[in-house]
Amino acid sequence: MEQSIKIESMFDGRSHHGAFRQHLKYQWKWWLLARSLVCVALVIIGSYVAVNYSGRGKKMADFISVAFILMGSVGFIRPMIWQMWNERKLRKHPAYGTKITYTFGLEEIIMDGDSGKVVVPWCALTEVVATKTGVLFYQNKKDYLWIPSYDFKEGQLEEIVKLHRVD
């Protein structure tokens, strides 16, 4: 690549809505799968106890059935709550609702917008992950930057992932 890749992206709720889900799928895939299986098992066991043992004057059976169904249900809701908190955190960012210009060079990424200009060397990023809907730039396992794929032209996304691998 002789010259840098320059794109413009809007930093708002529409562009970042699916980002947290992509982050969860990439970083926590097996944990989410295991937790989902446990949640399904809790709901099934709670339902079984409710059908077979509840309502016969056994307070412990009533408590166990309600508790298991509740724990299983809350376990499924938890990632949605995390996503809502993440989107709330994004709305508080000073650059929220503005257009940011990204310049991807051989040595660094330059992010320029209304809230300021930041230069990030490729070595400061731990991973760059391309997904179907965009690209995740990881600073560490939990903190990431998201750019949706519709902001890139054909082939640019793959080229940017290669830039990180070169470093």
JSON list of C-alpha atoms in Angstrom, two decimals, residues 71-133:
[
{"chain": "A", "resi": 71, "resn": "MET", "atom": "CA", "xyz": [-32.40, -17.10, 37.38]},
{"chain": "A", "resi": 72, "resn": "GLY", "atom": "CA", "xyz": [-32.58, -18.65, 33.91]},
{"chain": "A", "resi": 73, "resn": "SER", "atom": "CA", "xyz": [-34.60, -15.75, 32.54]},
{"chain": "A", "resi": 74, "resn": "VAL", "atom": "CA", "xyz": [-32.33, -13.07, 34.02]},
{"chain": "A", "resi": 75, "resn": "GLY", "atom": "CA", "xyz": [-29.31, -14.84, 32.55]},
{"chain": "A", "resi": 76, "resn": "PHE", "atom": "CA", "xyz": [-30.75, -14.36, 29.07]},
{"chain": "A", "resi": 77, "resn": "ILE", "atom": "CA", "xyz": [-31.52, -10.69, 29.69]},
{"chain": "A", "resi": 78, "resn": "ARG", "atom": "CA", "xyz": [-28.05, -9.80, 31.01]},
{"chain": "A", "resi": 79, "resn": "PRO", "atom": "CA", "xyz": [-26.33, -9.28, 27.61]},
{"chain": "A", "resi": 80, "resn": "MET", "atom": "CA", "xyz": [-29.16, -6.93, 26.58]},
{"chain": "A", "resi": 81, "resn": "ILE", "atom": "CA", "xyz": [-28.61, -4.90, 29.75]},
{"chain": "A", "resi": 82, "resn": "TRP", "atom": "CA", "xyz": [-24.86, -4.76, 29.01]},
{"chain": "A", "resi": 83, "resn": "GLN", "atom": "CA", "xyz": [-25.65, -3.48, 25.52]},
{"chain": "A", "resi": 84, "resn": "MET", "atom": "CA", "xyz": [-27.94, -0.76, 26.90]},
{"chain": "A", "resi": 85, "resn": "TRP", "atom": "CA", "xyz": [-25.22, 0.35, 29.35]},
{"chain": "A", "resi": 86, "resn": "ASN", "atom": "CA", "xyz": [-22.65, 0.38, 26.55]},
{"chain": "A", "resi": 87, "resn": "GLU", "atom": "CA", "xyz": [-24.88, 2.52, 24.31]},
{"chain": "A", "resi": 88, "resn": "ARG", "atom": "CA", "xyz": [-25.53, 4.87, 27.22]},
{"chain": "A", "resi": 89, "resn": "LYS", "atom": "CA", "xyz": [-21.77, 5.19, 27.76]},
{"chain": "A", "resi": 90, "resn": "LEU", "atom": "CA", "xyz": [-21.34, 6.02, 24.04]},
{"chain": "A", "resi": 91, "resn": "ARG", "atom": "CA", "xyz": [-23.99, 8.77, 24.20]},
{"chain": "A", "resi": 92, "resn": "LYS", "atom": "CA", "xyz": [-21.96, 10.49, 26.94]},
{"chain": "A", "resi": 93, "resn": "HIS", "atom": "CA", "xyz": [-18.82, 10.61, 24.75]},
{"chain": "A", "resi": 94, "resn": "PRO", "atom": "CA", "xyz": [-17.91, 14.15, 23.55]},
{"chain": "A", "resi": 95, "resn": "ALA", "atom": "CA", "xyz": [-17.63, 13.00, 19.92]},
{"chain": "A", "resi": 96, "resn": "TYR", "atom": "CA", "xyz": [-21.09, 11.38, 19.90]},
{"chain": "A", "resi": 97, "resn": "GLY", "atom": "CA", "xyz": [-23.24, 12.59, 17.03]},
{"chain": "A", "resi": 98, "resn": "THR", "atom": "CA", "xyz": [-20.32, 13.90, 14.97]},
{"chain": "A", "resi": 99, "resn": "LYS", "atom": "CA", "xyz": [-18.51, 12.75, 11.86]},
{"chain": "A", "resi": 100, "resn": "ILE", "atom": "CA", "xyz": [-14.99, 11.42, 12.36]},
{"chain": "A", "resi": 101, "resn": "THR", "atom": "CA", "xyz": [-12.35, 11.14, 9.65]},
{"chain": "A", "resi": 102, "resn": "TYR", "atom": "CA", "xyz": [-10.09, 8.11, 9.99]},
{"chain": "A", "resi": 103, "resn": "THR", "atom": "CA", "xyz": [-6.77, 7.98, 8.15]},
{"chain": "A", "resi": 104, "resn": "PHE", "atom": "CA", "xyz": [-5.13, 4.55, 8.21]},
{"chain": "A", "resi": 105, "resn": "GLY", "atom": "CA", "xyz": [-1.41, 4.77, 7.47]},
{"chain": "A", "resi": 106, "resn": "LEU", "atom": "CA", "xyz": [1.42, 2.27, 7.69]},
{"chain": "A", "resi": 107, "resn": "GLU", "atom": "CA", "xyz": [2.45, 3.45, 11.16]},
{"chain": "A", "resi": 108, "resn": "GLU", "atom": "CA", "xyz": [-0.71, 4.79, 12.78]},
{"chain": "A", "resi": 109, "resn": "ILE", "atom": "CA", "xyz": [-4.39, 5.64, 12.68]},
{"chain": "A", "resi": 110, "resn": "ILE", "atom": "CA", "xyz": [-5.30, 9.32, 12.73]},
{"chain": "A", "resi": 111, "resn": "MET", "atom": "CA", "xyz": [-8.79, 10.09, 14.04]},
{"chain": "A", "resi": 112, "resn": "ASP", "atom": "CA", "xyz": [-9.93, 13.65, 13.42]},
{"chain": "A", "resi": 113, "resn": "GLY", "atom": "CA", "xyz": [-13.30, 15.10, 14.42]},
{"chain": "A", "resi": 114, "resn": "ASP", "atom": "CA", "xyz": [-15.04, 18.01, 16.12]},
{"chain": "A", "resi": 115, "resn": "SER", "atom": "CA", "xyz": [-13.90, 16.87, 19.57]},
{"chain": "A", "resi": 116, "resn": "GLY", "atom": "CA", "xyz": [-10.22, 16.74, 18.61]},
{"chain": "A", "resi": 117, "resn": "LYS", "atom": "CA", "xyz": [-7.51, 14.83, 16.81]},
{"chain": "A", "resi": 118, "resn": "VAL", "atom": "CA", "xyz": [-5.96, 11.58, 18.05]},
{"chain": "A", "resi": 119, "resn": "VAL", "atom": "CA", "xyz": [-3.03, 9.63, 16.63]},
{"chain": "A", "resi": 120, "resn": "VAL", "atom": "CA", "xyz": [-2.96, 5.95, 17.58]},
{"chain": "A", "resi": 121, "resn": "PRO", "atom": "CA", "xyz": [0.03, 3.81, 16.57]},
{"chain": "A", "resi": 122, "resn": "TRP", "atom": "CA", "xyz": [-0.80, 0.32, 15.35]},
{"chain": "A", "resi": 123, "resn": "CYS", "atom": "CA", "xyz": [1.27, -1.17, 18.18]},
{"chain": "A", "resi": 124, "resn": "ALA", "atom": "CA", "xyz": [-1.21, 0.32, 20.71]},
{"chain": "A", "resi": 125, "resn": "LEU", "atom": "CA", "xyz": [-3.90, -2.01, 19.37]},
{"chain": "A", "resi": 126, "resn": "THR", "atom": "CA", "xyz": [-3.95, -5.60, 20.54]},
{"chain": "A", "resi": 127, "resn": "GLU", "atom": "CA", "xyz": [-6.26, -6.90, 17.78]},
{"chain": "A", "resi": 128, "resn": "VAL", "atom": "CA", "xyz": [-8.07, -5.77, 14.66]},
{"chain": "A", "resi": 129, "resn": "VAL", "atom": "CA", "xyz": [-11.05, -7.99, 13.83]},
{"chain": "A", "resi": 130, "resn": "ALA", "atom": "CA", "xyz": [-13.12, -7.75, 10.65]},
{"chain": "A", "resi": 131, "resn": "THR", "atom": "CA", "xyz": [-16.72, -8.96, 10.91]},
{"chain": "A", "resi": 132, "resn": "LYS", "atom": "CA", "xyz": [-19.55, -8.99, 8.38]},
{"chain": "A", "resi": 133, "resn": "THR", "atom": "CA", "xyz": [-20.92, -5.71, 9.69]}
]
